Amino acid sequence: MKISFFIGIIAGIGTALWLAFSAPFVAQDRVRSETRVQTNGGRLESFSVRLADDVVATLPGSLNVDTPVAPTEARWLAELAPFAGVANVYRLRNESGTVIGLASRVRGVATEDDVEWVLHVPARGTLMLRGVSVDIADIGDISGGIREFAALAGNWEAQFDGETWRINTVTLAGGDQ
Amino acid sequence: MKYIFSLLFGFLVGALGAILTLLFLPFSGEPPRTQLSQPDFSLAVSGDAAVTVVSSAAGMPWLSTEPARAVPAAVDGVRSAARVSLAPLADVDQVAYVVRLSSMNNEGKPVFGSLYEQNLWHVIVPGRGGLIVSSQENVWGFARELALPLLRGETWRGDIRYRTTAGPVAGFGRVMGISGEFTDLRGRADLSQGLTRASVAEGLSGTDGVLSVQLDAPEPAVAQTFPGEEEATSVDDL
């Protein structure tokens, strides 16, 4: 009986260690990335944001007082930290419309038309975009990325058709440039 | 039959012993406590309702916090937390806006004392410019303290406070200047976090932290000399 008890202890320790080593403590849902190779080089990946459905927060700055705050019960504290632009937090979708993460868009931090997007996909990493806002479109260069988006460079554009932001990124791996 | 019971009992004792050992004596400790030597500025980042505009933690209930302005319905399907808050700058009468996007990643191994939270900070300093800070936080220290009380359904009260930043750059977060006076600047960041209360029903309460940012000096512009030209070395040469 003693022997079976000790065998049990060893098996228990082994199982616990094996689980601690191999079992994923956190498993983020991963959606297949919808990247396409461009004819002229580079890889295109599109993301989208549907307004109304995907708005987590809209925070207008001091020059955008007509823009409604979202969510409506949010206490907006523009008087404490005035900036001219608009800050948004959205759900982020892939090209097929599946929610894959979160995005933040901040416009007008330093000048009226500068714009920054951060696309955060928990299962893959983060892409940071910087550019300028021109009418209903934002355009610029990819500033950098984290994890699977690290070492990517390229450019991007985000177009708004009144209902949807469509963000197209064209990336080149570091060695391709 | 008694041999089977003996085997099962031994299995439970072994597994429990291993789990408790890993919980309190993992093979690797917490991240080194080296902090930034000369931060350019520090932000008080708090989960307090008084400075939080929006907070949401859908899909991450263990990261939920107390503000009533959470909008979980708006982020269904996202296993990531978002928080927009005001963050006063230390030693300066100024307040920054901080958009924080967080998610747990699967690179941590509890057996090595690591449980990683990936953070993206979109920092807006009005009148100065914008920064993006990416950091990987090892929150194993919190998990270890909270695991048993929360599994027992109890409310945990205490005061845990430590430097959590573990990467991605040699134990520091990465800073990218995006606009204004920070344009194209790079640097490092670290975050110290604290927690005073937690329960399954209410999530985490009394969370606060200090995010410190140290910017590197801009690289000097390299003068280009083209073939056939010589670089001017004095005013007389010009």
Short mmCIF file of C-alpha atoms in Angstrom, two decimals:
data_model
loop_
_atom_site.label_atom_id
_atom_site.label_comp_id
_atom_site.label_asym_id
_atom_site.label_seq_id
_atom_site.Cartn_x
_atom_site.Cartn_y
_atom_site.Cartn_z
CA MET A 1 0.00 0.00 0.00
CA LYS A 2 2.91 2.31 0.78
CA ILE A 3 4.33 1.70 -2.66
CA SER A 4 1.07 2.59 -4.41
CA PHE A 5 0.82 5.74 -2.27
CA PHE A 6 4.30 6.87 -3.31
CA ILE A 7 3.60 6.00 -6.93
CA GLY A 8 0.48 8.16 -6.63
CA ILE A 9 2.50 11.06 -5.20
CA ILE A 10 5.01 10.89 -8.02
CA ALA A 11 2.24 10.70 -10.61
CA GLY A 12 0.49 13.68 -9.00
CA ILE A 13 3.65 15.79 -8.98
CA GLY A 14 4.42 14.81 -12.55
CA THR A 15 0.93 15.63 -13.78
CA ALA A 16 0.90 19.01 -12.04
CA LEU A 17 4.31 19.93 -13.46
CA TRP A 18 3.34 18.77 -16.93
CA LEU A 19 0.18 20.86 -16.84
CA ALA A 20 2.07 23.88 -15.53
CA PHE A 21 4.58 23.58 -18.37
CA SER A 22 2.32 22.77 -21.26
CA ALA A 23 -1.25 23.84 -20.58
CA PRO A 24 -1.98 27.36 -21.81
CA PHE A 25 -2.86 29.47 -18.78
CA VAL A 26 -4.40 32.06 -21.05
CA ALA A 27 -5.67 31.13 -24.50
CA GLN A 28 -6.75 34.04 -26.65
CA ASP A 29 -9.11 33.22 -29.49
CA ARG A 30 -7.22 33.38 -32.71
CA VAL A 31 -8.86 34.20 -36.01
CA ARG A 32 -7.05 33.41 -39.24
CA SER A 33 -5.36 36.57 -40.50
CA GLU A 34 -6.72 37.71 -43.85
CA THR A 35 -3.54 38.92 -45.45
CA ARG A 36 -3.14 39.08 -49.22
CA VAL A 37 0.00 39.44 -51.26
CA GLN A 38 -0.12 42.53 -53.45
CA THR A 39 0.72 42.30 -57.12
CA ASN A 40 3.24 45.09 -56.77
CA GLY A 41 4.76 43.77 -53.56
CA GLY A 42 3.88 43.94 -49.93
CA ARG A 43 1.04 42.37 -48.04
CA LEU A 44 -2.37 43.93 -47.66
CA GLU A 45 -4.44 43.42 -44.55
CA SER A 46 -7.72 45.21 -44.00
CA PHE A 47 -9.51 45.96 -40.77
CA SER A 48 -12.81 47.66 -40.15
CA VAL A 49 -14.79 49.50 -37.51
CA ARG A 50 -18.56 49.88 -37.75
CA LEU A 51 -19.69 53.06 -36.16
CA ALA A 52 -22.43 52.88 -33.58
CA ASP A 53 -21.96 49.12 -33.12
CA ASP A 54 -18.28 49.25 -32.36
CA VAL A 55 -17.93 52.48 -30.40
CA VAL A 56 -16.56 51.85 -26.94
CA ALA A 57 -15.81 55.50 -26.23
CA THR A 58 -15.85 58.83 -28.05
CA LEU A 59 -14.22 61.71 -26.25
CA PRO A 60 -14.31 65.05 -28.05
CA GLY A 61 -11.69 67.68 -27.38
CA SER A 62 -12.21 71.36 -26.88
CA LEU A 63 -12.53 72.15 -30.61
CA ASN A 64 -15.10 69.40 -31.20
CA VAL A 65 -17.76 70.31 -28.71
CA ASP A 66 -20.53 69.25 -31.13
CA THR A 67 -19.29 65.66 -31.12
CA PRO A 68 -21.37 63.69 -28.62
CA VAL A 69 -19.59 61.89 -25.81
CA ALA A 70 -19.99 58.12 -25.79
CA PRO A 71 -21.08 56.35 -23.75
CA THR A 72 -23.61 59.00 -22.85
CA GLU A 73 -23.23 58.44 -19.13
CA ALA A 74 -19.49 59.08 -19.32
CA ARG A 75 -18.37 62.01 -17.28
CA TRP A 76 -16.23 64.00 -19.62
CA LEU A 77 -13.40 65.95 -18.07
CA ALA A 78 -12.17 68.05 -20.96
CA GLU A 79 -11.68 71.03 -18.70
CA LEU A 80 -9.00 69.15 -16.77
CA ALA A 81 -6.93 68.10 -19.75
CA PRO A 82 -7.97 70.14 -22.75
CA PHE A 83 -6.79 69.04 -26.14
CA ALA A 84 -8.19 70.04 -29.46
CA GLY A 85 -8.87 66.71 -31.13
CA VAL A 86 -10.98 63.64 -30.62
CA ALA A 87 -10.14 60.35 -28.92
CA ASN A 88 -12.01 57.17 -29.82
CA VAL A 89 -11.91 53.58 -28.66
CA TYR A 90 -13.50 51.02 -30.97
CA ARG A 91 -13.96 47.32 -31.36
CA LEU A 92 -11.78 46.16 -34.24
CA ARG A 93 -12.94 43.73 -36.94
CA ASN A 94 -11.08 41.86 -39.62
CA GLU A 95 -12.03 42.11 -43.29
CA SER A 96 -14.78 39.50 -42.85
CA GLY A 97 -16.34 41.44 -40.02
CA THR A 98 -15.29 39.23 -37.12
CA VAL A 99 -14.37 41.12 -33.96
CA ILE A 100 -10.69 40.49 -33.30
CA GLY A 101 -9.62 43.22 -30.91
CA LEU A 102 -9.71 46.86 -29.98
CA ALA A 103 -8.54 50.03 -31.68
CA SER A 104 -7.91 53.52 -30.46
CA ARG A 105 -7.87 56.56 -32.71
CA VAL A 106 -6.65 59.93 -31.50
CA ARG A 107 -6.73 62.97 -33.74
CA GLY A 108 -5.42 66.46 -33.15
CA VAL A 109 -2.99 65.99 -30.29
CA ALA A 110 -0.35 68.41 -31.54
CA THR A 111 -1.80 69.82 -34.73
CA GLU A 112 -5.33 69.81 -36.05
CA ASP A 113 -4.78 67.04 -38.58
CA ASP A 114 -2.33 64.64 -36.95
CA VAL A 115 -3.86 61.25 -36.29
CA GLU A 116 -2.75 58.07 -34.52
CA TRP A 117 -4.30 54.64 -34.62
CA VAL A 118 -3.43 51.68 -32.40
CA LEU A 119 -4.80 48.31 -33.55
CA HIS A 120 -4.65 45.78 -30.72
CA VAL A 121 -5.32 42.14 -31.59
CA PRO A 122 -4.81 40.15 -28.36
CA ALA A 123 -3.96 36.88 -30.09
CA ARG A 124 -1.43 38.44 -32.45
CA GLY A 125 -0.03 41.72 -31.21
CA THR A 126 -0.36 45.40 -31.90
CA LEU A 127 0.13 47.66 -34.88
CA MET A 128 0.76 51.37 -34.46
CA LEU A 129 -0.10 53.81 -37.22
CA ARG A 130 0.71 57.49 -37.53
CA GLY A 131 -0.44 59.91 -40.18
CA VAL A 132 -2.58 62.85 -41.11
CA SER A 133 -6.32 63.22 -41.38
CA VAL A 134 -7.57 64.56 -44.69
CA ASP A 135 -11.33 65.02 -44.99
CA ILE A 136 -12.81 61.54 -44.61
CA ALA A 137 -9.55 59.63 -44.77
CA ASP A 138 -6.47 59.13 -42.67
CA ILE A 139 -3.20 58.22 -44.34
CA GLY A 140 0.33 57.65 -43.15
CA ASP A 141 3.16 55.28 -42.36
CA ILE A 142 3.25 52.31 -40.05
CA SER A 143 5.12 53.42 -36.95
CA GLY A 144 5.83 50.01 -35.50
CA GLY A 145 4.40 46.87 -34.09
CA ILE A 146 4.58 44.35 -31.32
CA ARG A 147 4.81 40.56 -31.36
CA GLU A 148 3.60 39.33 -34.76
CA PHE A 149 3.53 42.89 -36.10
CA ALA A 150 7.08 43.66 -35.00
CA ALA A 151 9.60 44.64 -37.66
CA LEU A 152 6.86 45.49 -40.14
CA ALA A 153 7.01 48.70 -42.08
CA GLY A 154 4.81 50.15 -44.76
CA ASN A 155 1.91 52.50 -45.11
CA TRP A 156 -1.78 52.63 -44.39
CA GLU A 157 -4.98 54.45 -45.11
CA ALA A 158 -8.26 54.57 -43.26
CA GLN A 159 -11.38 55.63 -45.13
CA PHE A 160 -14.70 56.50 -43.59
CA ASP A 161 -17.86 56.11 -45.68
CA GLY A 162 -20.28 57.45 -43.10
CA GLU A 163 -20.87 54.10 -41.43
CA THR A 164 -17.62 52.18 -41.49
CA TRP A 165 -13.95 52.88 -41.06
CA ARG A 166 -12.00 50.64 -43.40
CA ILE A 167 -8.31 50.50 -42.53
CA ASN A 168 -5.96 49.09 -45.16
CA THR A 169 -2.38 48.36 -44.22
CA VAL A 170 0.30 47.47 -46.72
CA THR A 171 3.28 45.99 -44.95
CA LEU A 172 6.76 44.94 -45.93
CA ALA A 173 8.89 42.76 -43.68
CA GLY A 174 12.01 44.55 -42.45
CA GLY A 175 14.28 42.66 -44.83
CA ASP A 176 12.08 43.37 -47.86
CA GLN A 177 12.60 47.10 -47.88
CA MET B 1 -9.33 -1.74 -3.71
CA LYS B 2 -7.30 -0.19 -0.91
CA TYR B 3 -4.34 0.02 -3.29
CA ILE B 4 -6.41 2.12 -5.68
CA PHE B 5 -7.51 4.45 -2.89
CA SER B 6 -3.93 4.67 -1.74
CA LEU B 7 -2.81 5.51 -5.27
CA LEU B 8 -5.50 8.17 -5.70
CA PHE B 9 -4.77 9.68 -2.31
CA GLY B 10 -1.09 9.79 -3.15
CA PHE B 11 -1.90 11.40 -6.51
CA LEU B 12 -3.94 14.14 -4.81
CA VAL B 13 -1.27 14.77 -2.20
CA GLY B 14 1.43 14.96 -4.88
CA ALA B 15 -0.56 17.22 -7.19
CA LEU B 16 -1.58 19.54 -4.37
CA GLY B 17 1.96 19.69 -3.06
CA ALA B 18 3.31 20.53 -6.50
CA ILE B 19 0.67 23.20 -7.10
CA LEU B 20 1.33 24.87 -3.74
CA THR B 21 5.07 24.71 -4.31
CA LEU B 22 4.75 26.31 -7.74
CA LEU B 23 2.37 28.90 -6.37
CA PHE B 24 4.71 30.10 -3.66
CA LEU B 25 8.13 28.97 -4.87
CA PRO B 26 8.15 29.12 -8.66
CA PHE B 27 11.36 28.24 -10.46
CA SER B 28 11.92 31.90 -11.24
CA GLY B 29 11.15 34.96 -9.15
CA GLU B 30 9.48 38.26 -9.89
CA PRO B 31 11.05 40.59 -12.43
CA PRO B 32 14.14 42.54 -11.35
CA ARG B 33 13.28 45.71 -9.52
CA THR B 34 15.64 47.97 -11.43
CA GLN B 35 13.78 51.14 -12.24
CA LEU B 36 14.40 53.90 -14.70
CA SER B 37 17.25 56.08 -13.52
CA GLN B 38 16.00 59.43 -14.77
CA PRO B 39 12.41 59.35 -15.98
CA ASP B 40 11.36 62.37 -17.99
CA PHE B 41 7.92 62.19 -16.48
CA SER B 42 5.71 59.90 -14.47
CA LEU B 43 1.98 59.42 -14.73
CA ALA B 44 -0.29 58.37 -11.90
CA VAL B 45 -2.45 55.73 -13.58
CA SER B 46 -5.32 54.69 -11.39
CA GLY B 47 -8.40 52.55 -11.73
CA ASP B 48 -10.22 54.90 -9.39
CA ALA B 49 -13.67 55.91 -10.62
CA ALA B 50 -12.84 59.57 -10.01
CA VAL B 51 -10.40 59.66 -12.91
CA THR B 52 -11.84 56.94 -15.13
CA VAL B 53 -13.92 58.01 -18.08
CA VAL B 54 -14.63 54.56 -19.50
CA SER B 55 -13.56 51.14 -18.36
CA SER B 56 -14.43 47.84 -19.88
CA ALA B 57 -13.13 44.35 -19.30
CA ALA B 58 -15.43 42.08 -21.26
CA GLY B 59 -14.06 38.59 -21.44
CA MET B 60 -11.56 39.37 -18.72
CA PRO B 61 -13.64 39.35 -15.53
CA TRP B 62 -10.55 39.02 -13.38
CA LEU B 63 -9.47 42.42 -14.60
CA SER B 64 -12.79 44.17 -14.10
CA THR B 65 -12.76 47.23 -11.94
CA GLU B 66 -15.28 49.22 -10.04
CA PRO B 67 -16.26 52.23 -12.18
CA ALA B 68 -19.90 52.22 -13.08
CA ARG B 69 -19.27 53.62 -16.52
CA ALA B 70 -18.15 50.29 -17.90
CA VAL B 71 -19.68 49.40 -21.24
CA PRO B 72 -19.27 45.62 -21.44
CA ALA B 73 -22.01 45.19 -24.04
CA ALA B 74 -20.05 47.33 -26.45
CA VAL B 75 -17.04 45.06 -26.44
CA ASP B 76 -18.61 41.62 -26.58
CA GLY B 77 -16.33 39.25 -28.39
CA VAL B 78 -13.16 41.02 -27.36
CA ARG B 79 -11.01 39.35 -24.74
CA SER B 80 -9.31 42.57 -23.99
CA ALA B 81 -9.83 45.42 -21.57
CA ALA B 82 -10.04 49.10 -22.43
CA ARG B 83 -9.82 52.02 -20.11
CA VAL B 84 -9.75 55.72 -20.77
CA SER B 85 -8.67 57.77 -17.82
CA LEU B 86 -7.04 60.95 -16.69
CA ALA B 87 -3.49 60.63 -15.44
CA PRO B 88 -1.86 63.49 -13.53
CA LEU B 89 1.82 64.06 -14.26
CA ALA B 90 4.04 63.91 -11.20
CA ASP B 91 5.62 67.22 -10.12
CA VAL B 92 3.83 69.14 -12.88
CA ASP B 93 0.43 70.76 -12.78
CA GLN B 94 -0.77 68.91 -15.85
CA VAL B 95 -3.08 66.04 -16.65
CA ALA B 96 -2.70 63.56 -19.50
CA TYR B 97 -5.33 61.40 -21.14
CA VAL B 98 -4.46 57.74 -21.17
CA VAL B 99 -6.11 55.11 -23.35
CA ARG B 100 -5.05 51.71 -22.04
CA LEU B 101 -5.71 48.53 -23.99
CA SER B 102 -4.86 45.33 -22.10
CA SER B 103 -5.00 41.64 -22.77
CA MET B 104 -3.48 38.55 -21.26
CA ASN B 105 -1.12 36.63 -23.49
CA ASN B 106 -0.17 32.98 -23.42
CA GLU B 107 3.58 33.47 -23.23
CA GLY B 108 3.67 33.32 -19.43
CA LYS B 109 4.35 30.10 -17.56
CA PRO B 110 3.23 29.93 -13.93
CA VAL B 111 5.88 27.28 -13.38
CA PHE B 112 8.45 30.01 -13.99
CA GLY B 113 6.53 32.63 -12.02
CA SER B 114 5.32 34.50 -15.07
CA LEU B 115 1.83 35.51 -16.10
CA TYR B 116 1.86 38.23 -18.69
CA GLU B 117 -0.51 41.08 -19.38
CA GLN B 118 0.12 42.96 -22.62
CA ASN B 119 -0.54 46.68 -22.32
CA LEU B 120 -0.79 49.40 -24.90
CA TRP B 121 -0.85 52.92 -23.56
CA HIS B 122 -1.91 55.74 -25.81
CA VAL B 123 -0.74 58.75 -23.82
CA ILE B 124 -1.92 62.21 -24.80
CA VAL B 125 -0.21 65.11 -23.08
CA PRO B 126 -2.26 68.15 -24.10
CA GLY B 127 -0.19 70.87 -25.68
CA ARG B 128 2.88 68.65 -25.87
CA GLY B 129 2.13 65.59 -27.97
CA GLY B 130 1.34 61.90 -28.02
CA LEU B 131 3.24 58.78 -27.05
CA ILE B 132 2.56 55.11 -27.40
CA VAL B 133 3.94 52.82 -24.73
CA SER B 134 3.91 49.06 -25.10
CA SER B 135 4.69 46.99 -22.07
CA GLN B 136 4.47 43.44 -20.90
CA GLU B 137 3.55 43.19 -17.24
CA ASN B 138 4.20 40.15 -15.10
CA VAL B 139 1.12 40.02 -12.87
CA TRP B 140 2.03 36.66 -11.32
CA GLY B 141 2.59 38.38 -7.96
CA PHE B 142 -1.05 39.47 -7.89
CA ALA B 143 -2.34 36.12 -9.12
CA ARG B 144 -0.39 34.27 -6.44
CA GLU B 145 -1.82 36.42 -3.66
CA LEU B 146 -5.38 36.34 -4.95
CA ALA B 147 -5.66 32.75 -6.16
CA LEU B 148 -6.56 30.99 -2.92
CA PRO B 149 -8.90 33.68 -1.43
CA LEU B 150 -10.79 34.04 -4.70
CA LEU B 151 -11.06 30.26 -5.19
CA ARG B 152 -12.57 30.11 -1.71
CA GLY B 153 -14.99 32.90 -2.68
CA GLU B 154 -13.57 35.31 -0.14
CA THR B 155 -12.91 39.01 -0.50
CA TRP B 156 -9.19 39.70 -0.44
CA ARG B 157 -7.92 42.83 1.30
CA GLY B 158 -4.31 43.82 1.52
CA ASP B 159 -1.72 45.96 -0.19
CA ILE B 160 0.41 44.45 -2.94
CA ARG B 161 2.63 46.85 -4.77
CA TYR B 162 5.53 46.09 -7.03
CA ARG B 163 7.18 46.88 -10.33
CA THR B 164 5.46 44.65 -12.84
CA THR B 165 7.13 45.55 -16.13
CA ALA B 166 8.98 42.61 -17.66
CA GLY B 167 9.44 43.64 -21.28
CA PRO B 168 9.58 43.83 -24.18
CA VAL B 169 12.98 45.60 -23.99
CA ALA B 170 15.24 44.05 -21.35
CA GLY B 171 12.75 44.44 -18.53
CA PHE B 172 11.35 47.76 -19.70
CA GLY B 173 8.44 48.87 -21.82
CA ARG B 174 9.03 50.44 -25.23
CA VAL B 175 8.13 54.10 -25.84
CA MET B 176 7.45 55.56 -29.26
CA GLY B 177 6.93 59.27 -29.68
CA ILE B 178 4.18 59.90 -32.18
CA SER B 179 3.34 63.56 -32.32
CA GLY B 180 4.20 67.04 -31.10
CA GLU B 181 7.40 67.43 -29.15
CA PHE B 182 7.67 63.64 -28.82
CA THR B 183 7.69 62.98 -32.57
CA ASP B 184 10.19 60.25 -33.49
CA LEU B 185 11.62 60.05 -29.98
CA ARG B 186 12.16 56.61 -28.52
CA GLY B 187 12.59 55.51 -24.95
CA ARG B 188 11.78 53.09 -22.17
CA ALA B 189 9.04 52.85 -19.59
CA ASP B 190 8.17 50.96 -16.47
CA LEU B 191 5.05 50.47 -14.45
CA SER B 192 4.58 49.88 -10.75
CA GLN B 193 1.13 48.66 -9.80
CA GLY B 194 -0.77 48.30 -6.58
CA LEU B 195 -3.93 46.56 -5.46
CA THR B 196 -5.79 46.73 -2.17
CA ARG B 197 -9.01 44.75 -2.63
CA ALA B 198 -10.39 41.97 -4.83
CA SER B 199 -13.37 39.68 -4.93
CA VAL B 200 -15.05 37.47 -7.51
CA ALA B 201 -18.21 39.57 -7.39
CA GLU B 202 -16.66 43.04 -7.53
CA GLY B 203 -13.42 42.36 -9.40
CA LEU B 204 -10.35 44.38 -8.55
CA SER B 205 -10.59 47.53 -6.46
CA GLY B 206 -8.16 50.11 -5.28
CA THR B 207 -5.90 49.65 -8.28
CA ASP B 208 -3.29 52.27 -8.90
CA GLY B 209 0.08 52.59 -10.52
CA VAL B 210 2.86 54.83 -11.70
CA LEU B 211 3.91 54.72 -15.32
CA SER B 212 7.35 56.29 -15.76
CA VAL B 213 8.72 57.29 -19.14
CA GLN B 214 12.34 57.95 -20.01
CA LEU B 215 13.05 59.31 -23.47
CA ASP B 216 16.34 58.80 -25.25
CA ALA B 217 18.20 61.83 -26.53
CA PRO B 218 17.46 62.38 -30.22
CA GLU B 219 20.14 60.99 -32.46
CA PRO B 220 22.26 63.78 -33.98
CA ALA B 221 21.66 64.35 -37.65
CA VAL B 222 24.43 62.87 -39.78
CA ALA B 223 25.89 65.39 -42.21
CA GLN B 224 25.93 63.96 -45.69
CA THR B 225 28.88 64.61 -47.93
CA PHE B 226 28.46 63.84 -51.57
CA PRO B 227 31.29 62.84 -53.91
CA GLY B 228 33.18 65.90 -55.04
CA GLU B 229 32.12 67.90 -52.02
CA GLU B 230 34.09 68.49 -48.87
CA GLU B 231 32.50 69.07 -45.55
CA ALA B 232 32.90 72.65 -44.31
CA THR B 233 34.98 72.69 -41.16
CA SER B 234 34.92 76.40 -40.28
CA VAL B 235 33.03 79.55 -41.06
CA ASP B 236 35.83 80.60 -43.43
CA ASP B 237 35.20 77.51 -45.50
CA LEU B 238 31.62 78.49 -46.18
#
